[in-house]
mmCIF file of C-alpha atoms in Angstrom:
data_model
loop_
_atom_site.group_PDB
_atom_site.id
_atom_site.type_symbol
_atom_site.label_atom_id
_atom_site.label_comp_id
_atom_site.label_asym_id
_atom_site.label_seq_id
_atom_site.Cartn_x
_atom_site.Cartn_y
_atom_site.Cartn_z
ATOM 1 C CA MET J 1 65.181 -33.771 143.490
ATOM 2 C CA GLY J 2 65.304 -31.683 146.646
ATOM 3 C CA SER J 3 62.373 -30.163 148.427
ATOM 4 C CA ILE J 4 60.902 -26.965 146.992
ATOM 5 C CA GLY J 5 60.114 -25.606 150.426
ATOM 6 C CA GLY J 6 58.569 -22.186 150.130
ATOM 7 C CA ASN J 7 57.722 -19.008 151.932
ATOM 8 C CA THR J 8 53.943 -19.241 151.639
ATOM 9 C CA ALA J 9 51.569 -21.516 153.543
ATOM 10 C CA ALA J 10 48.480 -22.653 151.636
ATOM 11 C CA VAL J 11 45.560 -24.354 153.331
ATOM 12 C CA ILE J 12 43.769 -26.603 150.871
ATOM 13 C CA GLN J 13 40.120 -27.098 151.708
ATOM 14 C CA ILE J 14 37.580 -29.557 150.388
ATOM 15 C CA GLY J 15 33.909 -28.714 150.186
ATOM 16 C CA THR J 16 30.900 -30.888 150.837
ATOM 17 C CA PHE J 17 27.312 -29.940 150.099
ATOM 18 C CA ALA J 18 24.617 -29.994 152.750
ATOM 19 C CA ASP J 19 21.126 -28.539 153.079
ATOM 20 C CA ASN J 20 20.602 -25.596 155.395
ATOM 21 C CA ASP J 21 17.430 -24.955 157.420
ATOM 22 C CA TYR J 22 15.747 -23.545 154.306
ATOM 23 C CA GLY J 23 16.540 -26.526 152.077
ATOM 24 C CA ASN J 24 19.226 -24.673 150.130
ATOM 25 C CA ASP J 25 22.511 -26.319 149.217
ATOM 26 C CA VAL J 26 25.422 -24.810 151.132
ATOM 27 C CA VAL J 27 29.075 -25.748 151.014
ATOM 28 C CA LYS J 28 30.853 -26.761 154.200
ATOM 29 C CA TRP J 29 34.621 -26.261 153.887
ATOM 30 C CA GLU J 30 37.074 -28.445 155.815
ATOM 31 C CA ASN J 31 40.847 -28.601 155.650
ATOM 32 C CA ALA J 32 41.921 -31.377 153.293
ATOM 33 C CA PHE J 33 45.210 -31.963 155.139
ATOM 34 C CA GLN J 34 46.269 -31.556 158.763
ATOM 35 C CA GLU J 35 49.164 -29.257 157.837
ATOM 36 C CA PRO J 36 49.365 -26.459 155.258
ATOM 37 C CA VAL J 37 51.280 -26.977 152.042
ATOM 38 C CA TYR J 38 54.322 -24.704 151.655
ATOM 39 C CA GLY J 39 55.377 -23.246 148.350
ATOM 40 C CA PHE J 40 55.576 -20.084 146.281
ATOM 41 C CA LEU J 41 52.691 -17.966 144.974
ATOM 42 C CA ASP J 42 53.228 -16.064 141.739
ATOM 43 C CA MET J 43 50.988 -14.056 139.427
ATOM 44 C CA VAL J 44 50.540 -15.584 135.983
ATOM 45 C CA ASN J 45 48.767 -12.646 134.332
ATOM 46 C CA GLU J 46 47.111 -9.394 135.260
ATOM 47 C CA GLY J 47 43.683 -10.340 133.994
ATOM 48 C CA THR J 48 42.138 -10.552 130.576
ATOM 49 C CA ASN J 49 39.768 -7.595 130.830
ATOM 50 C CA SER J 50 42.154 -4.834 131.882
ATOM 51 C CA ARG J 51 44.453 -2.969 129.512
ATOM 52 C CA SER J 52 45.325 -0.006 131.688
ATOM 53 C CA LEU J 53 48.186 0.340 134.141
ATOM 54 C CA MET J 54 45.672 0.037 136.997
ATOM 55 C CA HIS J 55 45.134 -3.728 136.791
ATOM 56 C CA ARG J 56 42.596 -5.201 139.161
ATOM 57 C CA VAL J 57 44.071 -7.891 141.401
ATOM 58 C CA GLU J 58 40.693 -9.649 141.457
ATOM 59 C CA ASP J 59 41.042 -10.414 137.741
ATOM 60 C CA ALA J 60 44.496 -11.935 138.117
ATOM 61 C CA ASP J 61 45.415 -15.572 137.804
ATOM 62 C CA TYR J 62 48.029 -17.142 140.055
ATOM 63 C CA ILE J 63 50.135 -20.259 140.254
ATOM 64 C CA PHE J 64 51.164 -21.932 143.496
ATOM 65 C CA LEU J 65 54.297 -24.103 143.154
ATOM 66 C CA CYS J 66 54.920 -26.672 145.874
ATOM 67 C CA ASP J 67 56.306 -30.133 146.548
ATOM 68 C CA TYR J 68 54.350 -33.012 145.044
ATOM 69 C CA PHE J 69 51.443 -34.385 147.031
ATOM 70 C CA LEU J 70 48.769 -36.894 146.134
ATOM 71 C CA PRO J 71 45.763 -34.709 145.267
ATOM 72 C CA ALA J 72 43.343 -36.668 147.421
ATOM 73 C CA ALA J 73 41.987 -36.217 150.925
ATOM 74 C CA GLY J 74 40.009 -38.747 152.908
ATOM 75 C CA GLY J 75 39.625 -40.948 149.842
ATOM 76 C CA VAL J 76 38.219 -38.066 147.756
ATOM 77 C CA LYS J 77 40.149 -36.735 144.743
ATOM 78 C CA LEU J 78 40.777 -33.001 144.947
ATOM 79 C CA THR J 79 39.395 -31.217 141.902
ATOM 80 C CA ALA J 80 38.726 -27.657 140.848
ATOM 81 C CA GLU J 81 35.046 -28.253 141.557
ATOM 82 C CA ASN J 82 35.370 -29.503 145.140
ATOM 83 C CA SER J 83 38.285 -27.547 146.613
ATOM 84 C CA ARG J 84 39.685 -24.112 147.291
ATOM 85 C CA VAL J 85 42.899 -22.651 148.709
ATOM 86 C CA LEU J 86 43.352 -20.151 151.551
ATOM 87 C CA ILE J 87 46.546 -18.082 151.590
ATOM 88 C CA ASP J 88 47.023 -15.338 154.174
ATOM 89 C CA GLY J 89 43.289 -15.312 154.882
ATOM 90 C CA GLU J 90 42.434 -14.765 151.224
ATOM 91 C CA VAL J 91 40.358 -17.217 149.187
ATOM 92 C CA TYR J 92 41.523 -18.627 145.848
ATOM 93 C CA GLU J 93 39.438 -20.738 143.500
ATOM 94 C CA VAL J 94 41.315 -23.762 142.171
ATOM 95 C CA LYS J 95 41.400 -23.893 138.390
ATOM 96 C CA VAL J 96 43.515 -27.052 138.084
ATOM 97 C CA TYR J 97 45.963 -29.255 139.990
ATOM 98 C CA ASP J 98 48.871 -30.114 137.706
ATOM 99 C CA ASP J 99 51.551 -32.750 138.204
ATOM 100 C CA PRO J 100 53.740 -31.691 135.226
ATOM 101 C CA MET J 101 54.427 -34.631 132.936
ATOM 102 C CA ARG J 102 53.240 -36.897 135.811
ATOM 103 C CA MET J 103 56.768 -36.946 137.179
ATOM 104 C CA HIS J 104 55.640 -36.496 140.831
ATOM 105 C CA GLU J 105 58.393 -33.895 141.314
ATOM 106 C CA HIS J 106 56.258 -30.875 142.182
ATOM 107 C CA MET J 107 52.697 -29.580 141.930
ATOM 108 C CA GLU J 108 51.453 -26.537 140.080
ATOM 109 C CA ILE J 109 48.111 -25.325 141.376
ATOM 110 C CA TYR J 110 46.512 -22.743 139.113
ATOM 111 C CA LEU J 111 44.330 -20.310 141.054
ATOM 112 C CA LYS J 112 41.920 -17.427 140.617
ATOM 113 C CA TYR J 113 41.832 -14.818 143.357
ATOM 114 C CA LEU J 114 38.425 -14.487 145.019
ATOM 115 C CA GLY J 115 39.441 -12.296 147.949
ATOM 116 C CA GLY J 116 38.375 -12.305 151.558
ATOM 117 C CA GLN J 117 34.670 -11.879 150.863
ATOM 118 C CA GLN J 118 34.134 -15.640 150.608
ATOM 119 C CA GLY J 119 35.025 -16.175 154.274
ATOM 120 C CA ASN J 120 37.378 -18.648 155.839
ATOM 121 C CA GLY J 121 34.761 -20.575 157.744
ATOM 122 C CA GLY J 122 34.551 -24.292 157.944
#
């Protein structure tokens, strides 16, 4: 199978917990890979709570299709709980990494839009 390629760069980040000066757990985000992953971002639905024509983007679910990669970084498996995706400066929560039928042909990353309010910081 040929490369999917893509017109969208996604930076996959992995989070680690640390205590801040007040003893609270904070997440430190670092890029999981040296280079972004290229693929295509598409909306899966317009949200479950909106029935009007004015759908809220924040309620939408997305799928990012890209070439297959091993969902691990630095010996740590990437999961919905420990990673996020940045696309065009916007933050997406990972819902699941899917290697359809475990064929290692492409990845489907299901996302929930969180917006820019979460910050891009490392």
